mmCIF file of N, CA and C in Angstrom:
data_model
loop_
_atom_site.group_PDB
_atom_site.id
_atom_site.type_symbol
_atom_site.label_atom_id
_atom_site.label_comp_id
_atom_site.label_asym_id
_atom_site.label_seq_id
_atom_site.Cartn_x
_atom_site.Cartn_y
_atom_site.Cartn_z
ATOM 1 N N MET A 725 3.976 -104.227 258.265
ATOM 2 C CA MET A 725 3.702 -104.644 256.939
ATOM 3 C C MET A 725 5.071 -105.464 256.351
ATOM 4 N N HIS A 726 4.847 -106.645 255.763
ATOM 5 C CA HIS A 726 5.897 -107.161 255.185
ATOM 6 C C HIS A 726 6.388 -106.563 253.809
ATOM 7 N N SER A 727 7.732 -106.779 253.517
ATOM 8 C CA SER A 727 8.203 -105.941 252.402
ATOM 9 C C SER A 727 7.399 -106.189 251.044
ATOM 10 N N ALA A 728 6.898 -107.322 250.881
ATOM 11 C CA ALA A 728 6.397 -107.414 249.813
ATOM 12 C C ALA A 728 4.770 -107.027 249.745
ATOM 13 N N GLN A 729 4.122 -107.028 251.063
ATOM 14 C CA GLN A 729 3.092 -106.534 250.854
ATOM 15 C C GLN A 729 3.198 -105.037 250.520
ATOM 16 N N GLU A 730 4.101 -104.333 251.198
ATOM 17 C CA GLU A 730 4.171 -102.934 250.933
ATOM 18 C C GLU A 730 4.552 -102.756 249.481
ATOM 19 N N ALA A 731 5.397 -103.332 248.884
ATOM 20 C CA ALA A 731 5.705 -103.202 247.588
ATOM 21 C C ALA A 731 4.831 -103.221 246.757
ATOM 22 N N ALA A 732 3.657 -104.354 246.725
ATOM 23 C CA ALA A 732 2.517 -104.674 245.979
ATOM 24 C C ALA A 732 1.505 -103.385 246.627
ATOM 25 N N SER A 733 1.325 -102.837 247.617
ATOM 26 C CA SER A 733 0.505 -102.066 247.716
ATOM 27 C C SER A 733 0.919 -100.530 247.305
ATOM 28 N N ARG A 734 1.944 -100.086 247.102
ATOM 29 C CA ARG A 734 2.471 -99.026 246.678
ATOM 30 C C ARG A 734 1.657 -98.409 245.359
ATOM 31 N N PRO A 735 1.631 -99.275 244.479
ATOM 32 C CA PRO A 735 0.961 -98.877 243.110
ATOM 33 C C PRO A 735 -0.634 -98.264 243.483
ATOM 34 N N LEU A 736 -1.176 -98.720 244.818
ATOM 35 C CA LEU A 736 -2.606 -98.296 245.137
ATOM 36 C C LEU A 736 -2.823 -97.169 245.794
ATOM 37 N N GLY A 737 -1.180 -96.523 246.398
ATOM 38 C CA GLY A 737 -1.155 -95.075 247.087
ATOM 39 C C GLY A 737 -1.268 -95.453 248.412
ATOM 40 N N TYR A 738 -1.130 -96.866 248.880
ATOM 41 C CA TYR A 738 -0.817 -97.204 250.273
ATOM 42 C C TYR A 738 0.469 -96.979 250.716
ATOM 43 N N ALA A 739 0.674 -96.647 251.966
ATOM 44 C CA ALA A 739 2.051 -96.615 252.472
ATOM 45 C C ALA A 739 1.719 -97.474 253.733
ATOM 46 N N PRO A 740 2.753 -97.800 254.395
ATOM 47 C CA PRO A 740 2.818 -99.249 255.666
ATOM 48 C C PRO A 740 1.594 -98.503 256.651
ATOM 49 N N ALA A 741 1.847 -97.252 257.004
ATOM 50 C CA ALA A 741 0.872 -96.800 257.910
ATOM 51 C C ALA A 741 -0.419 -96.238 257.659
ATOM 52 N N ASN A 742 -0.741 -96.232 256.393
ATOM 53 C CA ASN A 742 -1.955 -95.451 256.230
ATOM 54 C C ASN A 742 -3.145 -96.391 255.878
ATOM 55 N N GLY A 743 -3.442 -97.459 256.543
ATOM 56 C CA GLY A 743 -4.699 -97.867 256.312
ATOM 57 C C GLY A 743 -5.188 -99.334 256.234
ATOM 58 N N ILE A 744 -3.749 -100.155 256.030
ATOM 59 C CA ILE A 744 -3.931 -101.579 255.899
ATOM 60 C C ILE A 744 -4.574 -102.195 257.141
ATOM 61 N N PRO A 745 -4.311 -101.986 258.416
ATOM 62 C CA PRO A 745 -4.647 -102.294 259.413
ATOM 63 C C PRO A 745 -6.287 -101.930 260.006
ATOM 64 N N GLU A 746 -6.552 -100.673 259.378
ATOM 65 C CA GLU A 746 -7.651 -100.129 259.749
ATOM 66 C C GLU A 746 -8.860 -100.996 258.772
ATOM 67 N N LEU A 747 -8.400 -100.944 257.605
ATOM 68 C CA LEU A 747 -9.337 -101.660 256.573
ATOM 69 C C LEU A 747 -9.534 -103.387 256.971
ATOM 70 N N ARG A 748 -8.468 -103.774 257.104
ATOM 71 C CA ARG A 748 -8.550 -105.234 257.880
ATOM 72 C C ARG A 748 -9.523 -105.159 259.041
ATOM 73 N N ARG A 749 -9.467 -104.429 259.889
ATOM 74 C CA ARG A 749 -10.415 -104.493 261.132
ATOM 75 C C ARG A 749 -11.599 -104.209 260.702
ATOM 76 N N ALA A 750 -12.002 -102.926 259.873
ATOM 77 C CA ALA A 750 -13.334 -102.897 259.365
ATOM 78 C C ALA A 750 -13.967 -103.719 258.487
ATOM 79 N N ALA A 751 -13.318 -104.442 257.846
ATOM 80 C CA ALA A 751 -13.830 -105.537 256.906
ATOM 81 C C ALA A 751 -14.208 -106.658 257.522
ATOM 82 N N ARG A 752 -13.409 -107.358 258.529
ATOM 83 C CA ARG A 752 -13.876 -108.457 259.525
ATOM 84 C C ARG A 752 -14.775 -108.162 260.125
ATOM 85 N N ALA A 753 -15.141 -106.512 260.931
ATOM 86 C CA ALA A 753 -16.169 -106.409 261.562
ATOM 87 C C ALA A 753 -17.475 -106.550 260.859
ATOM 88 N N ILE A 754 -17.665 -106.160 259.609
ATOM 89 C CA ILE A 754 -18.859 -106.348 258.841
ATOM 90 C C ILE A 754 -18.921 -108.036 258.461
ATOM 91 N N LEU A 755 -17.774 -108.543 257.847
ATOM 92 C CA LEU A 755 -17.913 -109.926 257.507
ATOM 93 C C LEU A 755 -18.575 -110.858 258.661
ATOM 94 N N ARG A 756 -17.912 -110.517 259.837
ATOM 95 C CA ARG A 756 -18.417 -111.336 261.006
ATOM 96 C C ARG A 756 -19.925 -111.242 261.329
ATOM 97 N N GLN A 757 -20.457 -110.358 260.615
ATOM 98 C CA GLN A 757 -22.178 -110.235 260.585
ATOM 99 C C GLN A 757 -22.886 -111.493 260.134
ATOM 100 N N SER A 758 -22.061 -112.204 259.215
ATOM 101 C CA SER A 758 -22.747 -113.154 258.306
ATOM 102 C C SER A 758 -22.623 -114.510 258.798
ATOM 103 N N ARG A 759 -23.503 -115.053 259.084
ATOM 104 C CA ARG A 759 -23.881 -116.630 259.384
ATOM 105 C C ARG A 759 -22.842 -117.580 258.684
ATOM 106 N N HIS A 760 -22.482 -117.330 257.678
ATOM 107 C CA HIS A 760 -21.924 -118.049 256.478
ATOM 108 C C HIS A 760 -20.608 -117.969 256.318
ATOM 109 N N LEU A 761 -19.912 -117.058 257.040
ATOM 110 C CA LEU A 761 -18.286 -116.862 257.208
ATOM 111 C C LEU A 761 -17.534 -117.003 258.502
ATOM 112 N N ASP A 762 -16.413 -117.626 258.523
ATOM 113 C CA ASP A 762 -15.712 -117.534 259.700
ATOM 114 C C ASP A 762 -14.519 -116.923 259.350
ATOM 115 N N THR A 763 -14.295 -115.603 259.627
ATOM 116 C CA THR A 763 -13.108 -114.859 259.096
ATOM 117 C C THR A 763 -12.079 -114.545 260.103
ATOM 118 N N PRO A 764 -10.874 -115.662 260.047
ATOM 119 C CA PRO A 764 -9.911 -115.314 260.987
ATOM 120 C C PRO A 764 -9.257 -114.226 260.672
ATOM 121 N N GLU A 765 -8.500 -113.682 261.770
ATOM 122 C CA GLU A 765 -7.481 -112.331 261.332
ATOM 123 C C GLU A 765 -6.347 -112.961 260.972
ATOM 124 N N PRO A 766 -5.866 -112.383 259.799
ATOM 125 C CA PRO A 766 -4.588 -112.789 258.973
ATOM 126 C C PRO A 766 -3.398 -112.198 259.821
ATOM 127 N N ASP A 767 -2.348 -112.483 259.267
ATOM 128 C CA ASP A 767 -1.062 -111.880 259.726
ATOM 129 C C ASP A 767 -0.651 -110.824 258.830
ATOM 130 N N GLY A 768 -1.035 -109.739 258.984
ATOM 131 C CA GLY A 768 -0.602 -108.795 258.093
ATOM 132 C C GLY A 768 -0.900 -108.628 256.758
ATOM 133 N N ALA A 769 -1.782 -109.402 256.152
ATOM 134 C CA ALA A 769 -2.067 -109.492 254.779
ATOM 135 C C ALA A 769 -3.184 -108.482 254.308
ATOM 136 N N PHE A 770 -3.518 -108.160 252.994
ATOM 137 C CA PHE A 770 -4.094 -107.141 252.407
ATOM 138 C C PHE A 770 -5.231 -107.904 252.190
ATOM 139 N N TYR A 771 -5.688 -109.247 252.276
ATOM 140 C CA TYR A 771 -6.760 -109.976 251.989
ATOM 141 C C TYR A 771 -7.159 -110.711 253.440
ATOM 142 N N LEU A 772 -8.310 -111.122 253.192
ATOM 143 C CA LEU A 772 -9.096 -112.251 253.999
ATOM 144 C C LEU A 772 -9.350 -113.541 253.387
ATOM 145 N N PHE A 773 -9.189 -114.437 254.434
ATOM 146 C CA PHE A 773 -9.393 -115.814 253.532
ATOM 147 C C PHE A 773 -10.430 -116.411 254.659
ATOM 148 N N PRO A 774 -11.989 -115.773 254.386
ATOM 149 C CA PRO A 774 -12.800 -116.644 255.465
ATOM 150 C C PRO A 774 -13.098 -118.125 255.146
ATOM 151 N N ARG A 775 -13.617 -118.776 255.784
ATOM 152 C CA ARG A 775 -14.130 -120.115 255.713
ATOM 153 C C ARG A 775 -15.424 -120.155 255.589
ATOM 154 N N LEU A 776 -16.098 -120.948 254.716
ATOM 155 C CA LEU A 776 -17.634 -120.763 254.241
ATOM 156 C C LEU A 776 -18.322 -121.861 254.929
ATOM 157 N N ALA A 777 -19.372 -121.494 255.592
ATOM 158 C CA ALA A 777 -20.211 -122.584 256.138
ATOM 159 C C ALA A 777 -20.707 -123.360 255.170
ATOM 160 N N THR A 778 -21.161 -123.302 254.190
ATOM 161 C CA THR A 778 -21.725 -123.799 253.160
ATOM 162 C C THR A 778 -20.544 -125.051 252.307
ATOM 163 N N GLY A 779 -19.121 -124.615 252.706
ATOM 164 C CA GLY A 779 -18.405 -125.360 252.050
ATOM 165 C C GLY A 779 -18.246 -125.386 250.356
ATOM 166 N N ASP A 780 -19.188 -124.553 249.970
ATOM 167 C CA ASP A 780 -18.933 -124.718 248.344
ATOM 168 C C ASP A 780 -18.660 -123.340 247.886
ATOM 169 N N ASP A 781 -17.051 -123.244 247.512
ATOM 170 C CA ASP A 781 -16.392 -121.977 247.644
ATOM 171 C C ASP A 781 -16.906 -121.496 246.122
ATOM 172 N N LEU A 782 -16.949 -122.483 245.203
ATOM 173 C CA LEU A 782 -17.341 -122.150 243.718
ATOM 174 C C LEU A 782 -18.659 -121.560 243.630
ATOM 175 N N ALA A 783 -19.592 -122.111 244.410
ATOM 176 C CA ALA A 783 -20.776 -121.583 244.281
ATOM 177 C C ALA A 783 -21.042 -120.260 244.588
ATOM 178 N N ALA A 784 -20.251 -120.278 245.800
ATOM 179 C CA ALA A 784 -20.381 -118.858 246.859
ATOM 180 C C ALA A 784 -19.760 -117.505 245.616
ATOM 181 N N ALA A 785 -18.520 -117.957 245.399
ATOM 182 C CA ALA A 785 -17.875 -117.322 244.244
ATOM 183 C C ALA A 785 -18.916 -116.629 243.214
ATOM 184 N N ASP A 786 -19.748 -117.648 242.811
ATOM 185 C CA ASP A 786 -20.570 -117.193 241.528
ATOM 186 C C ASP A 786 -21.711 -116.562 241.995
ATOM 187 N N THR A 787 -22.313 -116.908 243.082
ATOM 188 C CA THR A 787 -23.371 -115.986 243.653
ATOM 189 C C THR A 787 -22.834 -114.389 244.167
ATOM 190 N N LEU A 788 -21.694 -114.444 244.652
ATOM 191 C CA LEU A 788 -21.351 -113.030 244.823
ATOM 192 C C LEU A 788 -20.754 -112.284 243.718
ATOM 193 N N LEU A 789 -20.416 -112.977 242.429
ATOM 194 C CA LEU A 789 -20.118 -112.396 241.103
ATOM 195 C C LEU A 789 -21.570 -112.019 240.450
ATOM 196 N N GLU A 790 -22.546 -112.595 240.724
ATOM 197 C CA GLU A 790 -23.877 -112.179 240.203
ATOM 198 C C GLU A 790 -24.381 -110.843 240.864
ATOM 199 N N ALA A 791 -23.950 -110.928 242.270
ATOM 200 C CA ALA A 791 -24.389 -109.847 243.067
ATOM 201 C C ALA A 791 -23.651 -108.618 242.834
ATOM 202 N N GLY A 792 -22.675 -108.741 242.360
ATOM 203 C CA GLY A 792 -21.516 -107.517 241.743
ATOM 204 C C GLY A 792 -20.424 -107.357 242.393
ATOM 205 N N CYS A 793 -19.748 -108.488 243.001
ATOM 206 C CA CYS A 793 -18.626 -108.572 243.965
ATOM 207 C C CYS A 793 -17.585 -109.557 243.586
ATOM 208 N N ALA A 794 -16.589 -109.535 242.958
ATOM 209 C CA ALA A 794 -15.641 -110.501 242.324
ATOM 210 C C ALA A 794 -14.825 -111.041 243.649
ATOM 211 N N THR A 795 -14.767 -112.128 243.706
ATOM 212 C CA THR A 795 -14.170 -112.893 244.814
ATOM 213 C C THR A 795 -13.221 -113.948 244.123
ATOM 214 N N VAL A 796 -12.082 -114.769 244.776
ATOM 215 C CA VAL A 796 -11.553 -115.964 244.382
ATOM 216 C C VAL A 796 -12.038 -117.000 245.089
ATOM 217 N N PRO A 797 -12.210 -118.019 244.548
ATOM 218 C CA PRO A 797 -12.605 -119.224 245.196
ATOM 219 C C PRO A 797 -11.283 -119.728 245.811
ATOM 220 N N GLY A 798 -11.217 -120.310 247.310
ATOM 221 C CA GLY A 798 -10.108 -120.845 248.049
ATOM 222 C C GLY A 798 -9.637 -122.102 247.213
ATOM 223 N N SER A 799 -10.435 -122.667 246.366
ATOM 224 C CA SER A 799 -10.040 -123.998 245.684
ATOM 225 C C SER A 799 -8.567 -123.754 244.707
ATOM 226 N N ALA A 800 -9.032 -122.292 244.444
ATOM 227 C CA ALA A 800 -7.579 -121.810 243.377
ATOM 228 C C ALA A 800 -6.454 -121.565 244.249
ATOM 229 N N PHE A 801 -6.470 -121.684 245.598
ATOM 230 C CA PHE A 801 -5.332 -121.668 246.378
ATOM 231 C C PHE A 801 -5.238 -122.971 247.152
ATOM 232 N N GLY A 802 -5.812 -124.147 246.757
ATOM 233 C CA GLY A 802 -5.772 -125.424 247.327
ATOM 234 C C GLY A 802 -6.462 -125.429 248.793
ATOM 235 N N ALA A 803 -7.401 -124.612 248.928
ATOM 236 C CA ALA A 803 -8.220 -124.204 249.984
ATOM 237 C C ALA A 803 -9.773 -124.422 249.910
ATOM 238 N N PRO A 804 -10.499 -125.325 249.388
ATOM 239 C CA PRO A 804 -11.872 -125.480 249.203
ATOM 240 C C PRO A 804 -12.430 -125.175 250.345
ATOM 241 N N GLY A 805 -13.474 -124.490 249.851
ATOM 242 C CA GLY A 805 -14.527 -124.152 251.104
ATOM 243 C C GLY A 805 -14.408 -122.756 251.751
ATOM 244 N N HIS A 806 -13.312 -121.780 251.256
ATOM 245 C CA HIS A 806 -12.618 -120.906 251.518
ATOM 246 C C HIS A 806 -12.944 -119.741 250.383
ATOM 247 N N LEU A 807 -12.912 -118.215 250.784
ATOM 248 C CA LEU A 807 -13.098 -117.333 249.839
ATOM 249 C C LEU A 807 -11.744 -116.321 249.925
ATOM 250 N N ARG A 808 -11.175 -115.847 248.817
ATOM 251 C CA ARG A 808 -9.843 -114.912 248.929
ATOM 252 C C ARG A 808 -10.752 -113.726 248.769
ATOM 253 N N LEU A 809 -10.539 -112.650 249.745
ATOM 254 C CA LEU A 809 -11.211 -111.366 249.592
ATOM 255 C C LEU A 809 -10.073 -110.156 249.865
ATOM 256 N N SER A 810 -9.650 -109.452 248.750
ATOM 257 C CA SER A 810 -8.822 -108.380 248.741
ATOM 258 C C SER A 810 -9.591 -107.079 249.490
ATOM 259 N N PHE A 811 -9.131 -106.501 250.308
ATOM 260 C CA PHE A 811 -9.259 -105.243 250.765
ATOM 261 C C PHE A 811 -8.350 -104.124 250.653
ATOM 262 N N ALA A 812 -7.694 -104.141 249.533
ATOM 263 C CA ALA A 812 -6.621 -103.025 248.927
ATOM 264 C C ALA A 812 -7.521 -102.191 248.323
ATOM 265 N N THR A 813 -8.253 -101.350 248.826
ATOM 266 C CA THR A 813 -8.931 -100.098 248.145
ATOM 267 C C THR A 813 -9.373 -99.249 249.509
ATOM 268 N N ASP A 814 -10.091 -98.417 248.974
ATOM 269 C CA ASP A 814 -10.412 -97.099 249.968
ATOM 270 C C ASP A 814 -11.244 -97.892 251.031
ATOM 271 N N LEU A 815 -11.847 -97.194 252.237
ATOM 272 C CA LEU A 815 -12.635 -97.715 253.060
ATOM 273 C C LEU A 815 -13.915 -97.860 252.854
ATOM 274 N N ALA A 816 -14.591 -96.947 251.917
ATOM 275 C CA ALA A 816 -16.084 -96.895 251.352
ATOM 276 C C ALA A 816 -16.478 -98.068 250.567
ATOM 277 N N THR A 817 -15.359 -98.100 249.671
ATOM 278 C CA THR A 817 -15.493 -99.355 248.708
ATOM 279 C C THR A 817 -15.457 -100.659 249.350
ATOM 280 N N MET A 818 -14.540 -100.766 250.352
ATOM 281 C CA MET A 818 -14.638 -102.112 250.977
ATOM 282 C C MET A 818 -15.706 -102.085 251.792
ATOM 283 N N GLY A 819 -16.288 -101.086 252.378
ATOM 284 C CA GLY A 819 -17.072 -101.292 253.237
ATOM 285 C C GLY A 819 -18.305 -101.799 252.499
ATOM 286 N N LYS A 820 -18.603 -101.356 251.277
ATOM 287 C CA LYS A 820 -19.931 -101.553 250.447
ATOM 288 C C LYS A 820 -19.793 -102.952 249.915
ATOM 289 N N GLY A 821 -18.527 -103.370 249.657
ATOM 290 C CA GLY A 821 -18.371 -104.627 248.864
ATOM 291 C C GLY A 821 -18.601 -105.848 250.270
ATOM 292 N N CYS A 822 -18.131 -105.391 251.404
ATOM 293 C CA CYS A 822 -18.141 -106.409 252.525
ATOM 294 C C CYS A 822 -19.750 -106.602 252.578
ATOM 295 N N ARG A 823 -20.273 -105.295 252.853
ATOM 296 C CA ARG A 823 -21.875 -105.668 253.142
ATOM 297 C C ARG A 823 -22.670 -106.214 251.994
ATOM 298 N N LEU A 824 -21.838 -106.138 250.684
ATOM 299 C CA LEU A 824 -22.997 -106.893 249.689
ATOM 300 C C LEU A 824 -22.840 -108.394 249.874
ATOM 301 N N ILE A 825 -21.263 -108.718 250.189
ATOM 302 C CA ILE A 825 -20.900 -110.042 250.321
ATOM 303 C C ILE A 825 -22.103 -110.699 251.779
ATOM 304 N N VAL A 826 -22.195 -109.634 252.740
ATOM 305 C CA VAL A 826 -22.923 -110.399 253.673
ATOM 306 C C VAL A 826 -24.549 -110.530 253.444
ATOM 307 N N ALA A 827 -24.726 -109.726 252.568
ATOM 308 C CA ALA A 827 -26.094 -109.635 252.115
ATOM 309 C C ALA A 827 -26.397 -110.730 250.993
ATOM 310 N N ALA A 828 -25.485 -111.063 250.372
ATOM 311 C CA ALA A 828 -25.817 -112.132 249.044
ATOM 312 C C ALA A 828 -25.496 -113.506 249.702
ATOM 313 N N LEU A 829 -24.601 -113.454 250.643
ATOM 314 C CA LEU A 829 -24.284 -114.959 251.400
ATOM 315 C C LEU A 829 -25.563 -115.382 252.373
ATOM 316 N N ASP A 830 -26.183 -114.172 253.198
ATOM 317 C CA ASP A 830 -27.343 -114.696 253.682
ATOM 318 C C ASP A 830 -28.451 -114.740 253.399
ATOM 319 N N GLY A 831 -28.592 -114.656 251.649
ATOM 320 C CA GLY A 831 -29.568 -115.171 250.982
ATOM 321 C C GLY A 831 -29.486 -116.621 250.557
ATOM 322 N N ILE A 832 -28.663 -117.186 250.811
ATOM 323 C CA ILE A 832 -28.282 -118.970 250.855
ATOM 324 C C ILE A 832 -28.600 -119.721 251.968
ATOM 325 N N PRO A 833 -29.554 -120.812 251.840
ATOM 326 C CA PRO A 833 -29.850 -121.388 253.095
ATOM 327 C C PRO A 833 -28.753 -122.191 253.691
ATOM 328 N N ALA A 834 -28.705 -122.059 254.945
ATOM 329 C CA ALA A 834 -27.611 -122.821 255.717
ATOM 330 C C ALA A 834 -27.534 -124.258 255.541
#
């Protein structure tokens, strides 16, 4: 883990070896089930930055917020058509959120 990620994770109770890689793998495994997301593996981050098949990150973020999951549109980072999804939480909460994302996005016509 990079030192900035380690420092940012400490208030959440994470240490470099206790969960970030496992959370990342579990989140990607769930998100890959959605036909609306292309979720590449990041280089050590505690967030994912999937590309949306629909390309409309603002509409997707609104849909997900209405479904109960807060995300950040990629356009806020200069990457329209993407979402920024943090998985800096416990495994159960992350799994619930990722399943909610897949279900909500799969309700959008391709």
